[in-house]
PDB file of C-alpha atoms and ligand atoms in Angstrom:
ATOM      1  CA  UNK A   1      12.693 -21.729 -12.062  1.00  0.00           C
ATOM      2  CA  UNK A   2       9.495 -19.887 -12.190  1.00  0.00           C
ATOM      3  CA  UNK A   3       9.392 -16.028 -12.244  1.00  0.00           C
ATOM      4  CA  UNK A   4       6.585 -13.481 -12.774  1.00  0.00           C
ATOM      5  CA  UNK A   5       4.627 -10.427 -12.071  1.00  0.00           C
ATOM      6  CA  UNK A   6       1.479 -10.223 -10.179  1.00  0.00           C
ATOM      7  CA  UNK A   7      -0.786  -6.955 -10.109  1.00  0.00           C
ATOM      8  CA  UNK A   8      -2.851  -6.511  -7.004  1.00  0.00           C
ATOM      9  CA  UNK A   9      -5.990  -4.803  -7.905  1.00  0.00           C
ATOM     10  CA  UNK A  10      -9.138  -3.828  -5.991  1.00  0.00           C
ATOM     11  CA  UNK A  11     -11.239  -1.065  -4.359  1.00  0.00           C
ATOM     12  CA  UNK A  12      -9.769   1.002  -1.799  1.00  0.00           C
ATOM     13  CA  UNK A  13      -9.255  -0.549   1.538  1.00  0.00           C
ATOM     14  CA  UNK A  14      -9.856  -3.919   0.280  1.00  0.00           C
ATOM     15  CA  UNK A  15      -6.765  -5.454   2.106  1.00  0.00           C
ATOM     16  CA  UNK A  16      -4.164  -5.196  -0.700  1.00  0.00           C
ATOM     17  CA  UNK A  17      -1.150  -3.924   1.038  1.00  0.00           C
ATOM     18  CA  UNK A  18      -1.888  -6.025   3.930  1.00  0.00           C
ATOM     19  CA  UNK A  19      -1.935  -8.940   1.749  1.00  0.00           C
ATOM     20  CA  UNK A  20       1.135  -8.255  -0.042  1.00  0.00           C
ATOM     21  CA  UNK A  21       3.199  -7.525   3.168  1.00  0.00           C
ATOM     22  CA  UNK A  22       2.099 -11.051   4.622  1.00  0.00           C
ATOM     23  CA  UNK A  23       2.853 -12.806   1.395  1.00  0.00           C
ATOM     24  CA  UNK A  24       6.306 -11.029   1.097  1.00  0.00           C
ATOM     25  CA  UNK A  25       6.817 -11.482   4.744  1.00  0.00           C
ATOM     26  CA  UNK A  26       8.117  -7.879   5.283  1.00  0.00           C
ATOM     27  CA  UNK A  27       6.513  -4.633   5.373  1.00  0.00           C
ATOM     28  CA  UNK A  28       6.867  -3.107   2.021  1.00  0.00           C
ATOM     29  CA  UNK A  29       3.603  -0.927   1.865  1.00  0.00           C
ATOM     30  CA  UNK A  30       1.980   1.003   4.650  1.00  0.00           C
ATOM     31  CA  UNK A  31      -1.621   0.067   5.940  1.00  0.00           C
ATOM     32  CA  UNK A  32      -4.491   1.927   7.587  1.00  0.00           C
ATOM     33  CA  UNK A  33      -8.206   1.711   7.920  1.00  0.00           C
ATOM     34  CA  UNK A  34      -8.425   4.949   5.574  1.00  0.00           C
ATOM     35  CA  UNK A  35      -8.734   4.848   1.669  1.00  0.00           C
ATOM     36  CA  UNK A  36      -5.948   6.302  -0.294  1.00  0.00           C
ATOM     37  CA  UNK A  37      -3.123   5.008   1.962  1.00  0.00           C
ATOM     38  CA  UNK A  38      -1.182   3.589  -0.862  1.00  0.00           C
ATOM     39  CA  UNK A  39      -0.498   6.436  -3.270  1.00  0.00           C
ATOM     40  CA  UNK A  40       1.644   4.744  -5.952  1.00  0.00           C
ATOM     41  CA  UNK A  41       2.870   1.325  -7.408  1.00  0.00           C
ATOM     42  CA  UNK A  42       5.234  -0.446  -4.929  1.00  0.00           C
ATOM     43  CA  UNK A  43       6.777  -3.649  -6.083  1.00  0.00           C
ATOM     44  CA  UNK A  44       7.034  -6.251  -3.211  1.00  0.00           C
ATOM     45  CA  UNK A  45       9.328  -9.148  -4.031  1.00  0.00           C
ATOM     46  CA  UNK A  46       8.676 -12.861  -2.838  1.00  0.00           C
ATOM     47  CA  UNK A  47      11.893 -14.846  -3.332  1.00  0.00           C
ATOM     48  CA  UNK A  48      12.213 -18.600  -2.986  1.00  0.00           C
ATOM     49  CA  UNK A  49      14.390 -21.283  -3.938  1.00  0.00           C
ATOM     50  CA  UNK A  50      12.434 -22.106  -7.010  1.00  0.00           C
ATOM     51  CA  UNK A  51      10.478 -19.027  -7.948  1.00  0.00           C
ATOM     52  CA  UNK A  52      10.227 -15.389  -7.585  1.00  0.00           C
ATOM     53  CA  UNK A  53       7.004 -13.531  -7.581  1.00  0.00           C
ATOM     54  CA  UNK A  54       6.915  -9.844  -7.958  1.00  0.00           C
ATOM     55  CA  UNK A  55       3.662  -8.402  -6.166  1.00  0.00           C
ATOM     56  CA  UNK A  56       2.859  -4.990  -7.707  1.00  0.00           C
ATOM     57  CA  UNK A  57       0.810  -3.053  -5.015  1.00  0.00           C
ATOM     58  CA  UNK A  58      -1.470  -0.545  -6.283  1.00  0.00           C
ATOM     59  CA  UNK A  59      -3.332   2.684  -4.990  1.00  0.00           C
ATOM     60  CA  UNK A  60      -6.506   0.890  -6.004  1.00  0.00           C
ATOM     61  CA  UNK A  61      -9.809   1.900  -7.571  1.00  0.00           C
ATOM     62  CA  UNK A  62     -11.585   5.226  -6.740  1.00  0.00           C
ATOM     63  CA  UNK A  63     -13.140   8.296  -8.200  1.00  0.00           C
ATOM     64  CA  UNK A  64     -10.245  10.810  -9.037  1.00  0.00           C
ATOM     65  CA  UNK A  65     -10.672  14.283  -7.662  1.00  0.00           C
ATOM     66  CA  UNK A  66      -7.301  15.658  -7.438  1.00  0.00           C
ATOM     67  CA  UNK A  67      -4.063  15.675  -9.611  1.00  0.00           C
ATOM     68  CA  UNK A  68      -2.821  13.553  -7.052  1.00  0.00           C
ATOM     69  CA  UNK A  69      -5.516  10.914  -7.300  1.00  0.00           C
ATOM     70  CA  UNK A  70      -5.200  11.221 -11.191  1.00  0.00           C
ATOM     71  CA  UNK A  71      -1.744  10.049 -10.547  1.00  0.00           C
ATOM     72  CA  UNK A  72      -2.838   7.429  -8.422  1.00  0.00           C
ATOM     73  CA  UNK A  73      -5.144   6.082 -10.934  1.00  0.00           C
ATOM     74  CA  UNK A  74      -2.738   6.031 -13.555  1.00  0.00           C
ATOM     75  CA  UNK A  75      -0.321   3.958 -11.248  1.00  0.00           C
ATOM     76  CA  UNK A  76      -3.074   1.428 -10.885  1.00  0.00           C
ATOM     77  CA  UNK A  77      -3.896   1.105 -14.510  1.00  0.00           C
ATOM     78  CA  UNK A  78      -0.249   1.054 -15.601  1.00  0.00           C
ATOM     79  CA  UNK A  79       0.481  -1.845 -13.014  1.00  0.00           C
ATOM     80  CA  UNK A  80      -2.335  -3.917 -14.330  1.00  0.00           C
ATOM     81  CA  UNK A  81      -0.515  -4.140 -18.053  1.00  0.00           C
ATOM     82  CA  UNK A  82       2.152  -6.600 -18.891  1.00  0.00           C
ATOM     83  CA  UNK A  83       1.665  -8.789 -15.981  1.00  0.00           C
ATOM     84  CA  UNK A  84       1.333 -12.639 -15.621  1.00  0.00           C
ATOM     85  CA  UNK A  85      -1.373 -12.633 -13.122  1.00  0.00           C
ATOM     86  CA  UNK A  86      -4.051 -10.053 -11.779  1.00  0.00           C
ATOM     87  CA  UNK A  87      -4.712 -10.775  -8.016  1.00  0.00           C
ATOM     88  CA  UNK A  88      -8.088  -8.999  -7.583  1.00  0.00           C
ATOM     89  CA  UNK A  89      -8.517  -8.276  -3.731  1.00  0.00           C
ATOM     90  CA  UNK A  90     -12.125  -8.408  -2.707  1.00  0.00           C
ATOM     91  CA  UNK A  91     -13.119  -7.359   0.972  1.00  0.00           C
ATOM     92  CA  UNK A  92     -15.359 -10.323   1.608  1.00  0.00           C
ATOM     93  CA  UNK A  93     -16.955  -9.020   4.899  1.00  0.00           C
ATOM     94  CA  UNK A  94     -18.091  -6.056   2.937  1.00  0.00           C
ATOM     95  CA  UNK A  95     -20.314  -8.349   0.878  1.00  0.00           C
ATOM     96  CA  UNK A  96     -20.331  -8.480  -2.930  1.00  0.00           C
ATOM     97  CA  UNK A  97     -22.347  -5.845  -4.825  1.00  0.00           C
ATOM     98  CA  UNK A  98     -22.676  -4.839  -8.488  1.00  0.00           C
ATOM     99  CA  UNK A  99     -19.643  -2.558  -8.481  1.00  0.00           C
ATOM    100  CA  UNK A 100     -17.472  -5.432  -7.499  1.00  0.00           C
ATOM    101  CA  UNK A 101     -18.792  -7.811 -10.102  1.00  0.00           C
ATOM    102  CA  UNK A 102     -18.536  -5.149 -12.818  1.00  0.00           C
ATOM    103  CA  UNK A 103     -14.815  -4.358 -11.742  1.00  0.00           C
ATOM    104  CA  UNK A 104     -14.013  -8.123 -11.824  1.00  0.00           C
ATOM    105  CA  UNK A 105     -15.681  -8.210 -15.210  1.00  0.00           C
ATOM    106  CA  UNK A 106     -13.591  -5.416 -16.364  1.00  0.00           C
ATOM    107  CA  UNK A 107     -10.170  -6.970 -15.555  1.00  0.00           C
ATOM    108  CA  UNK A 108     -11.230 -10.421 -16.741  1.00  0.00           C
ATOM    109  CA  UNK A 109     -11.691  -8.881 -20.120  1.00  0.00           C
ATOM    110  CA  UNK A 110      -8.030  -8.128 -20.273  1.00  0.00           C
ATOM    111  CA  UNK A 111      -7.283 -11.784 -21.090  1.00  0.00           C
ATOM    112  CA  UNK A 112      -4.722 -11.752 -18.261  1.00  0.00           C
ATOM    113  CA  UNK A 113      -5.178 -14.765 -15.847  1.00  0.00           C
ATOM    114  CA  UNK A 114      -7.153 -13.455 -12.837  1.00  0.00           C
ATOM    115  CA  UNK A 115      -7.503 -14.810  -9.539  1.00  0.00           C
ATOM    116  CA  UNK A 116      -9.775 -13.438  -6.797  1.00  0.00           C
ATOM    117  CA  UNK A 117      -8.689 -13.050  -3.130  1.00  0.00           C
ATOM    118  CA  UNK A 118     -11.637 -12.976  -1.043  1.00  0.00           C
ATOM    119  CA  UNK A 119     -10.116 -11.619   2.016  1.00  0.00           C
ATOM    120  CA  UNK A 120     -10.947 -10.665   5.594  1.00  0.00           C
ATOM    121  CA  UNK A 121     -12.914 -13.950   6.153  1.00  0.00           C
ATOM    122  CA  UNK A 122     -11.602 -13.604   9.810  1.00  0.00           C
ATOM    123  CA  UNK A 123     -14.325 -11.143  10.448  1.00  0.00           C
ATOM    124  CA  UNK A 124     -17.118 -12.819   8.468  1.00  0.00           C
ATOM    125  CA  UNK A 125     -19.712 -15.318   9.606  1.00  0.00           C
ATOM    126  CA  UNK A 126     -18.468 -18.779   8.161  1.00  0.00           C
ATOM    127  CA  UNK A 127     -22.068 -19.572   6.677  1.00  0.00           C
ATOM    128  CA  UNK A 128     -21.874 -16.095   4.650  1.00  0.00           C
ATOM    129  CA  UNK A 129     -18.822 -17.314   2.702  1.00  0.00           C
ATOM    130  CA  UNK A 130     -20.332 -19.739   0.262  1.00  0.00           C
ATOM    131  CA  UNK A 131     -23.370 -17.389  -0.440  1.00  0.00           C
ATOM    132  CA  UNK A 132     -21.143 -14.650  -1.327  1.00  0.00           C
ATOM    133  CA  UNK A 133     -19.285 -16.924  -3.570  1.00  0.00           C
ATOM    134  CA  UNK A 134     -22.446 -18.298  -5.231  1.00  0.00           C
ATOM    135  CA  UNK A 135     -23.213 -14.399  -5.943  1.00  0.00           C
ATOM    136  CA  UNK A 136     -19.960 -14.027  -7.945  1.00  0.00           C
ATOM    137  CA  UNK A 137     -20.442 -17.295  -9.792  1.00  0.00           C
ATOM    138  CA  UNK A 138     -24.033 -16.399 -10.804  1.00  0.00           C
ATOM    139  CA  UNK A 139     -22.914 -13.264 -11.982  1.00  0.00           C
ATOM    140  CA  UNK A 140     -20.578 -14.999 -14.346  1.00  0.00           C
ATOM    141  CA  UNK A 141     -17.376 -14.776 -12.510  1.00  0.00           C
ATOM    142  CA  UNK A 142     -15.088 -17.482 -13.952  1.00  0.00           C
ATOM    143  CA  UNK A 143     -11.866 -16.793 -12.044  1.00  0.00           C
ATOM    144  CA  UNK A 144     -10.807 -18.766  -9.198  1.00  0.00           C
ATOM    145  CA  UNK A 145     -11.807 -17.310  -5.910  1.00  0.00           C
ATOM    146  CA  UNK A 146      -9.738 -18.126  -2.877  1.00  0.00           C
ATOM    147  CA  UNK A 147     -11.134 -17.195   0.644  1.00  0.00           C
ATOM    148  CA  UNK A 148      -8.325 -15.770   2.796  1.00  0.00           C
ATOM    149  CA  UNK A 149      -7.506 -13.814   5.769  1.00  0.00           C
ATOM    150  CA  UNK A 150      -4.226 -11.748   5.747  1.00  0.00           C
ATOM    151  CA  UNK A 151      -4.546 -10.857   9.286  1.00  0.00           C
ATOM    152  CA  UNK A 152      -4.999 -14.364  10.536  1.00  0.00           C
ATOM    153  CA  UNK A 153      -2.698 -15.986   7.883  1.00  0.00           C
ATOM    154  CA  UNK A 154      -5.619 -18.183   6.446  1.00  0.00           C
ATOM    155  CA  UNK A 155      -5.380 -20.132   3.350  1.00  0.00           C
ATOM    156  CA  UNK A 156      -2.460 -18.189   1.968  1.00  0.00           C
ATOM    157  CA  UNK A 157      -0.590 -21.265   0.993  1.00  0.00           C
ATOM    158  CA  UNK A 158      -3.640 -21.991  -1.435  1.00  0.00           C
ATOM    159  CA  UNK A 159      -3.464 -18.682  -2.694  1.00  0.00           C
ATOM    160  CA  UNK A 160       0.199 -18.706  -3.494  1.00  0.00           C
ATOM    161  CA  UNK A 161      -0.334 -22.124  -5.201  1.00  0.00           C
ATOM    162  CA  UNK A 162      -3.132 -20.845  -7.249  1.00  0.00           C
ATOM    163  CA  UNK A 163      -0.857 -17.891  -8.201  1.00  0.00           C
ATOM    164  CA  UNK A 164       2.163 -20.062  -8.972  1.00  0.00           C
ATOM    165  CA  UNK A 165      -0.141 -22.133 -11.441  1.00  0.00           C
ATOM    166  CA  UNK A 166      -0.146 -18.956 -13.659  1.00  0.00           C
ATOM    167  CA  UNK A 167       3.603 -17.947 -13.237  1.00  0.00           C
ATOM    168  CA  UNK A 168       5.764 -18.975 -16.221  1.00  0.00           C
ATOM    169  CA  UNK A 169       9.287 -20.551 -16.175  1.00  0.00           C
ATOM    170  CA  UNK A 170      11.919 -18.019 -16.542  1.00  0.00           C
ATOM    171  CA  UNK A 171      14.867 -16.275 -14.766  1.00  0.00           C
ATOM    172  CA  UNK A 172      14.627 -14.196 -11.703  1.00  0.00           C
ATOM    173  CA  UNK A 173      13.932 -10.349 -12.288  1.00  0.00           C
ATOM    174  CA  UNK A 174      15.534  -9.173  -9.116  1.00  0.00           C
ATOM    175  CA  UNK A 175      18.426 -10.410  -6.985  1.00  0.00           C
ATOM    176  CA  UNK A 176      17.533 -12.533  -4.119  1.00  0.00           C
ATOM    177  CA  UNK A 177      18.257 -10.067  -1.535  1.00  0.00           C
ATOM    178  CA  UNK A 178      15.865  -7.434  -2.993  1.00  0.00           C
ATOM    179  CA  UNK A 179      12.518  -7.304  -1.391  1.00  0.00           C
ATOM    180  CA  UNK A 180      11.078  -3.932  -2.745  1.00  0.00           C
ATOM    181  CA  UNK A 181      11.859  -1.473  -5.587  1.00  0.00           C
ATOM    182  CA  UNK A 182      11.696   1.266  -3.067  1.00  0.00           C
ATOM    183  CA  UNK A 183      14.227   2.560  -1.000  1.00  0.00           C
ATOM    184  CA  UNK A 184      14.723   2.590   2.837  1.00  0.00           C
ATOM    185  CA  UNK A 185      14.194   6.524   2.577  1.00  0.00           C
ATOM    186  CA  UNK A 186      11.000   5.966   0.900  1.00  0.00           C
ATOM    187  CA  UNK A 187       9.656   3.579   3.469  1.00  0.00           C
ATOM    188  CA  UNK A 188      10.812   5.902   6.426  1.00  0.00           C
ATOM    189  CA  UNK A 189       8.579   8.708   4.599  1.00  0.00           C
ATOM    190  CA  UNK A 190       5.930   6.401   4.247  1.00  0.00           C
ATOM    191  CA  UNK A 191       5.844   5.361   7.863  1.00  0.00           C
ATOM    192  CA  UNK A 192       5.474   8.864   8.968  1.00  0.00           C
ATOM    193  CA  UNK A 193       2.615   8.943   6.539  1.00  0.00           C
ATOM    194  CA  UNK A 194       1.065   6.009   7.904  1.00  0.00           C
ATOM    195  CA  UNK A 195       1.333   7.270  11.614  1.00  0.00           C
ATOM    196  CA  UNK A 196      -0.554  10.400  10.429  1.00  0.00           C
ATOM    197  CA  UNK A 197      -3.325   8.337   8.757  1.00  0.00           C
ATOM    198  CA  UNK A 198      -3.776   6.482  11.910  1.00  0.00           C
ATOM    199  CA  UNK A 199      -3.761   9.438  14.262  1.00  0.00           C
ATOM    200  CA  UNK A 200      -5.764  12.338  12.288  1.00  0.00           C
ATOM    201  CA  UNK A 201      -9.205  12.211  10.774  1.00  0.00           C
ATOM    202  CA  UNK A 202     -11.084  13.585   7.807  1.00  0.00           C
ATOM    203  CA  UNK A 203      -9.048  15.541   5.117  1.00  0.00           C
ATOM    204  CA  UNK A 204      -6.027  15.968   7.155  1.00  0.00           C
ATOM    205  CA  UNK A 205      -4.096  12.733   6.304  1.00  0.00           C
ATOM    206  CA  UNK A 206      -5.052  12.820   2.628  1.00  0.00           C
ATOM    207  CA  UNK A 207      -3.569  16.284   2.264  1.00  0.00           C
ATOM    208  CA  UNK A 208      -0.264  15.088   3.744  1.00  0.00           C
ATOM    209  CA  UNK A 209       2.809  14.588   2.008  1.00  0.00           C
ATOM    210  CA  UNK A 210       6.234  13.623   3.558  1.00  0.00           C
ATOM    211  CA  UNK A 211       9.510  14.925   2.324  1.00  0.00           C
ATOM    212  CA  UNK A 212      12.818  13.459   3.694  1.00  0.00           C
ATOM    213  CA  UNK A 213      15.548  16.085   4.047  1.00  0.00           C
ATOM    214  CA  UNK A 214      18.211  13.949   5.893  1.00  0.00           C
ATOM    215  CA  UNK A 215      18.473  10.172   6.140  1.00  0.00           C
ATOM    216  CA  UNK A 216      21.868   9.174   7.166  1.00  0.00           C
ATOM    217  CA  UNK A 217      23.604   6.702   9.421  1.00  0.00           C
ATOM    218  CA  UNK A 218      26.123   7.974  11.822  1.00  0.00           C
ATOM    219  CA  UNK A 219      29.610   6.758  11.351  1.00  0.00           C
ATOM    220  CA  UNK A 220      29.704   5.716  15.023  1.00  0.00           C
ATOM    221  CA  UNK A 221      27.200   3.728  16.864  1.00  0.00           C
ATOM    222  CA  UNK A 222      23.952   2.271  15.644  1.00  0.00           C
ATOM    223  CA  UNK A 223      22.152   5.534  14.901  1.00  0.00           C
ATOM    224  CA  UNK A 224      20.196   7.036  12.087  1.00  0.00           C
ATOM    225  CA  UNK A 225      19.582  10.880  11.805  1.00  0.00           C
ATOM    226  CA  UNK A 226      16.273  11.473  10.125  1.00  0.00           C
ATOM    227  CA  UNK A 227      14.877  14.888   9.358  1.00  0.00           C
ATOM    228  CA  UNK A 228      11.766  15.347   7.555  1.00  0.00           C
ATOM    229  CA  UNK A 229       9.222  17.792   6.567  1.00  0.00           C
ATOM    230  CA  UNK A 230       5.404  17.241   6.945  1.00  0.00           C
ATOM    231  CA  UNK A 231       3.516  19.034   4.278  1.00  0.00           C
ATOM    232  CA  UNK A 232      -0.187  20.077   4.663  1.00  0.00           C
ATOM    233  CA  UNK A 233      -2.513  21.779   2.471  1.00  0.00           C
ATOM    234  CA  UNK A 234      -3.727  24.394   4.952  1.00  0.00           C
ATOM    235  CA  UNK A 235      -2.973  26.676   7.754  1.00  0.00           C
ATOM    236  CA  UNK A 236      -5.689  25.136   9.938  1.00  0.00           C
ATOM    237  CA  UNK A 237      -4.514  21.698   8.980  1.00  0.00           C
ATOM    238  CA  UNK A 238      -1.284  22.479  10.542  1.00  0.00           C
ATOM    239  CA  UNK A 239      -2.894  23.862  13.796  1.00  0.00           C
ATOM    240  CA  UNK A 240      -4.658  20.640  14.120  1.00  0.00           C
ATOM    241  CA  UNK A 241      -1.582  18.435  13.107  1.00  0.00           C
ATOM    242  CA  UNK A 242       0.528  20.120  15.851  1.00  0.00           C
ATOM    243  CA  UNK A 243      -2.204  19.968  18.237  1.00  0.00           C
ATOM    244  CA  UNK A 244      -2.291  21.680  21.795  1.00  0.00           C
ATOM    245  CA  UNK A 245       1.288  22.415  22.838  1.00  0.00           C
ATOM    246  CA  UNK A 246       2.375  20.212  20.150  1.00  0.00           C
ATOM    247  CA  UNK A 247       1.025  17.052  21.853  1.00  0.00           C
ATOM    248  CA  UNK A 248      -0.707  15.333  19.013  1.00  0.00           C
ATOM    249  CA  UNK A 249       2.312  15.798  16.431  1.00  0.00           C
ATOM    250  CA  UNK A 250       4.561  14.563  19.325  1.00  0.00           C
ATOM    251  CA  UNK A 251       2.560  11.359  19.490  1.00  0.00           C
ATOM    252  CA  UNK A 252       2.610  10.765  15.975  1.00  0.00           C
ATOM    253  CA  UNK A 253       6.234  11.318  15.522  1.00  0.00           C
ATOM    254  CA  UNK A 254       6.926   8.992  18.497  1.00  0.00           C
ATOM    255  CA  UNK A 255       5.250   6.110  16.919  1.00  0.00           C
ATOM    256  CA  UNK A 256       6.646   6.749  13.694  1.00  0.00           C
ATOM    257  CA  UNK A 257      10.205   6.954  15.425  1.00  0.00           C
ATOM    258  CA  UNK A 258       9.530   3.443  17.046  1.00  0.00           C
ATOM    259  CA  UNK A 259       8.395   1.962  13.695  1.00  0.00           C
ATOM    260  CA  UNK A 260      11.367   3.412  11.906  1.00  0.00           C
ATOM    261  CA  UNK A 261      13.661   1.807  14.510  1.00  0.00           C
ATOM    262  CA  UNK A 262      11.932  -1.596  14.071  1.00  0.00           C
ATOM    263  CA  UNK A 263      12.193  -1.264  10.157  1.00  0.00           C
ATOM    264  CA  UNK A 264      16.003  -0.133  10.353  1.00  0.00           C
ATOM    265  CA  UNK A 265      16.974  -2.349  13.058  1.00  0.00           C
ATOM    266  CA  UNK A 266      18.808   0.774  14.710  1.00  0.00           C
ATOM    267  CA  UNK A 267      18.181   3.547  16.825  1.00  0.00           C
ATOM    268  CA  UNK A 268      16.494   6.772  14.988  1.00  0.00           C
ATOM    269  CA  UNK A 269      17.084  10.506  15.781  1.00  0.00           C
ATOM    270  CA  UNK A 270      14.037  11.966  14.380  1.00  0.00           C
ATOM    271  CA  UNK A 271      13.274  15.662  13.908  1.00  0.00           C
ATOM    272  CA  UNK A 272      10.283  17.021  11.956  1.00  0.00           C
ATOM    273  CA  UNK A 273       9.014  20.122  10.730  1.00  0.00           C
ATOM    274  CA  UNK A 274       5.402  20.828   9.597  1.00  0.00           C
ATOM    275  CA  UNK A 275       5.112  23.049   6.470  1.00  0.00           C
ATOM    276  CA  UNK A 276       1.826  24.460   4.621  1.00  0.00           C
ATOM    277  CA  UNK A 277       1.778  24.228   0.772  1.00  0.00           C
ATOM    278  CA  UNK A 278      -1.513  25.441  -0.286  1.00  0.00           C
ATOM    279  CA  UNK A 279      -3.246  22.987  -2.609  1.00  0.00           C
ATOM    280  CA  UNK A 280      -0.290  20.892  -3.434  1.00  0.00           C
ATOM    281  CA  UNK A 281      -2.460  17.838  -4.474  1.00  0.00           C
ATOM    282  CA  UNK A 282      -3.543  19.827  -7.620  1.00  0.00           C
ATOM    283  CA  UNK A 283       0.075  21.149  -8.678  1.00  0.00           C
ATOM    284  CA  UNK A 284       2.027  19.266 -10.959  1.00  0.00           C
ATOM    285  CA  UNK A 285       5.286  20.653 -10.035  1.00  0.00           C
ATOM    286  CA  UNK A 286       4.741  20.074  -6.346  1.00  0.00           C
ATOM    287  CA  UNK A 287       3.588  16.606  -6.969  1.00  0.00           C
ATOM    288  CA  UNK A 288       7.099  15.853  -8.620  1.00  0.00           C
ATOM    289  CA  UNK A 289       8.931  17.936  -5.711  1.00  0.00           C
ATOM    290  CA  UNK A 290       7.240  15.600  -3.289  1.00  0.00           C
ATOM    291  CA  UNK A 291       8.161  12.439  -4.927  1.00  0.00           C
ATOM    292  CA  UNK A 292       5.477  11.454  -7.045  1.00  0.00           C
ATOM    293  CA  UNK A 293       7.109  10.383 -10.055  1.00  0.00           C
ATOM    294  CA  UNK A 294       5.609   8.940 -12.950  1.00  0.00           C
ATOM    295  CA  UNK A 295       6.175   5.156 -13.765  1.00  0.00           C
ATOM    296  CA  UNK A 296       8.858   4.938 -16.589  1.00  0.00           C
TER     297      UNK A 296
HETATM  298  N1  GDP B   1     -10.034  -8.283   9.808  1.00  0.00           N
HETATM  299  C1  GDP B   1      -9.113  -8.186   8.861  1.00  0.00           C
HETATM  300  N2  GDP B   1      -8.710  -6.839   8.369  1.00  0.00           N
HETATM  301  C2  GDP B   1      -7.845  -6.606   7.237  1.00  0.00           C
HETATM  302  C3  GDP B   1      -7.418  -7.821   6.707  1.00  0.00           C
HETATM  303  N3  GDP B   1      -6.836  -7.373   5.639  1.00  0.00           N
HETATM  304  C4  GDP B   1      -6.569  -5.939   5.862  1.00  0.00           C
HETATM  305  N4  GDP B   1      -7.353  -5.607   6.848  1.00  0.00           N
HETATM  306  C5  GDP B   1      -7.670  -4.195   7.330  1.00  0.00           C
HETATM  307  O1  GDP B   1      -8.244  -3.454   6.136  1.00  0.00           O
HETATM  308  C6  GDP B   1      -7.643  -2.136   6.156  1.00  0.00           C
HETATM  309  C7  GDP B   1      -7.226  -1.516   4.858  1.00  0.00           C
HETATM  310  O2  GDP B   1      -6.137  -2.399   4.525  1.00  0.00           O
HETATM  311  P1  GDP B   1      -5.110  -2.177   3.423  1.00  0.00           P
HETATM  312  O3  GDP B   1      -4.159  -3.040   3.285  1.00  0.00           O
HETATM  313  O4  GDP B   1      -4.484  -0.766   3.686  1.00  0.00           O
HETATM  314  O5  GDP B   1      -5.987  -1.990   2.229  1.00  0.00           O
HETATM  315  P2  GDP B   1      -5.764  -1.541   0.661  1.00  0.00           P
HETATM  316  O6  GDP B   1      -6.262   0.024   0.607  1.00  0.00           O
HETATM  317  O7  GDP B   1      -6.450  -2.321  -0.274  1.00  0.00           O
HETATM  318  O8  GDP B   1      -4.270  -1.538   0.415  1.00  0.00           O
HETATM  319  C8  GDP B   1      -6.684  -1.917   7.278  1.00  0.00           C
HETATM  320  O9  GDP B   1      -7.367  -1.386   8.434  1.00  0.00           O
HETATM  321  C9  GDP B   1      -6.183  -3.421   7.500  1.00  0.00           C
HETATM  322  O10 GDP B   1      -5.771  -3.736   8.771  1.00  0.00           O
HETATM  323  C10 GDP B   1      -7.965  -9.090   6.901  1.00  0.00           C
HETATM  324  O11 GDP B   1      -7.454 -10.121   6.586  1.00  0.00           O
HETATM  325  N5  GDP B   1      -8.748  -9.296   7.992  1.00  0.00           N
HETATM  326 MG1   MG B   2      -2.855  -0.111  -0.043  1.00  0.00          MG
END
């Protein structure tokens, strides 16, 4: 039996969460085209007969400007410690630049075996892939580099094999039926946040927190009651969130409800309330209140 932990690291938007969802085969982490979608460490667990791999999804790497992003940075740094493999996810179609090379170099220094997943090859010209690889090699990157596409399911078997080469023998850390360290309730809040990330622009989604007040299965019938607060930072954000005659919010909530139903395999009765908490992203107490707990 092989068993180990893989920290998934890389720039914002590289495709870390998408890759983990595909590898684990379930949605354990939300995805959007906007940076800062993932806010904390989330473990996604891949169970097979002869191995267990625990993938640690992370917020990724970017400049910190608020207490929330400080928190996110620490989550990423903590996750890269005491692991068996670092899986560095590189957005291939963006082209390799100096900052990528520096980052890879920084994590290579840790001495932990590293694999580079060169992802999004589905939206790259084929001829460009070897050129970008050459750039990495020339810059002294010694890690194994594997071209993949999470979206088109390309080369994921090769990637898994490369990871497994570095996974030690040992007993499973989690029971077979566990796929994440996060609860269903957490995912329900994240699904709401995902729909807001997809629906709204600029500062709005980054200033949102979702707090679940009620998450309960009814005694009769296959139905969950979910009541949640959507917290935003400013009064004018609240007006934009709600939209003309509530239209914008209604749409986001309806998308969220559908996804929650898919996730829970059950009908969902969803009620939401929008609240303003001025500058919550910079208030330690509110961060804790909204569920951003430090890794123990
Ligand atoms: N074309 C393509 N897009 C991808 C792929 N993987 C992720 N994406 C997109 O890249 C964006 C960021 O993905 P996400 O997983 O949230 O990145 P993260 O911030 O690194 O976790 C989303 O719009 C994804 O749909 C891929 O393999 N191919
Ligand atoms: Mg992510």
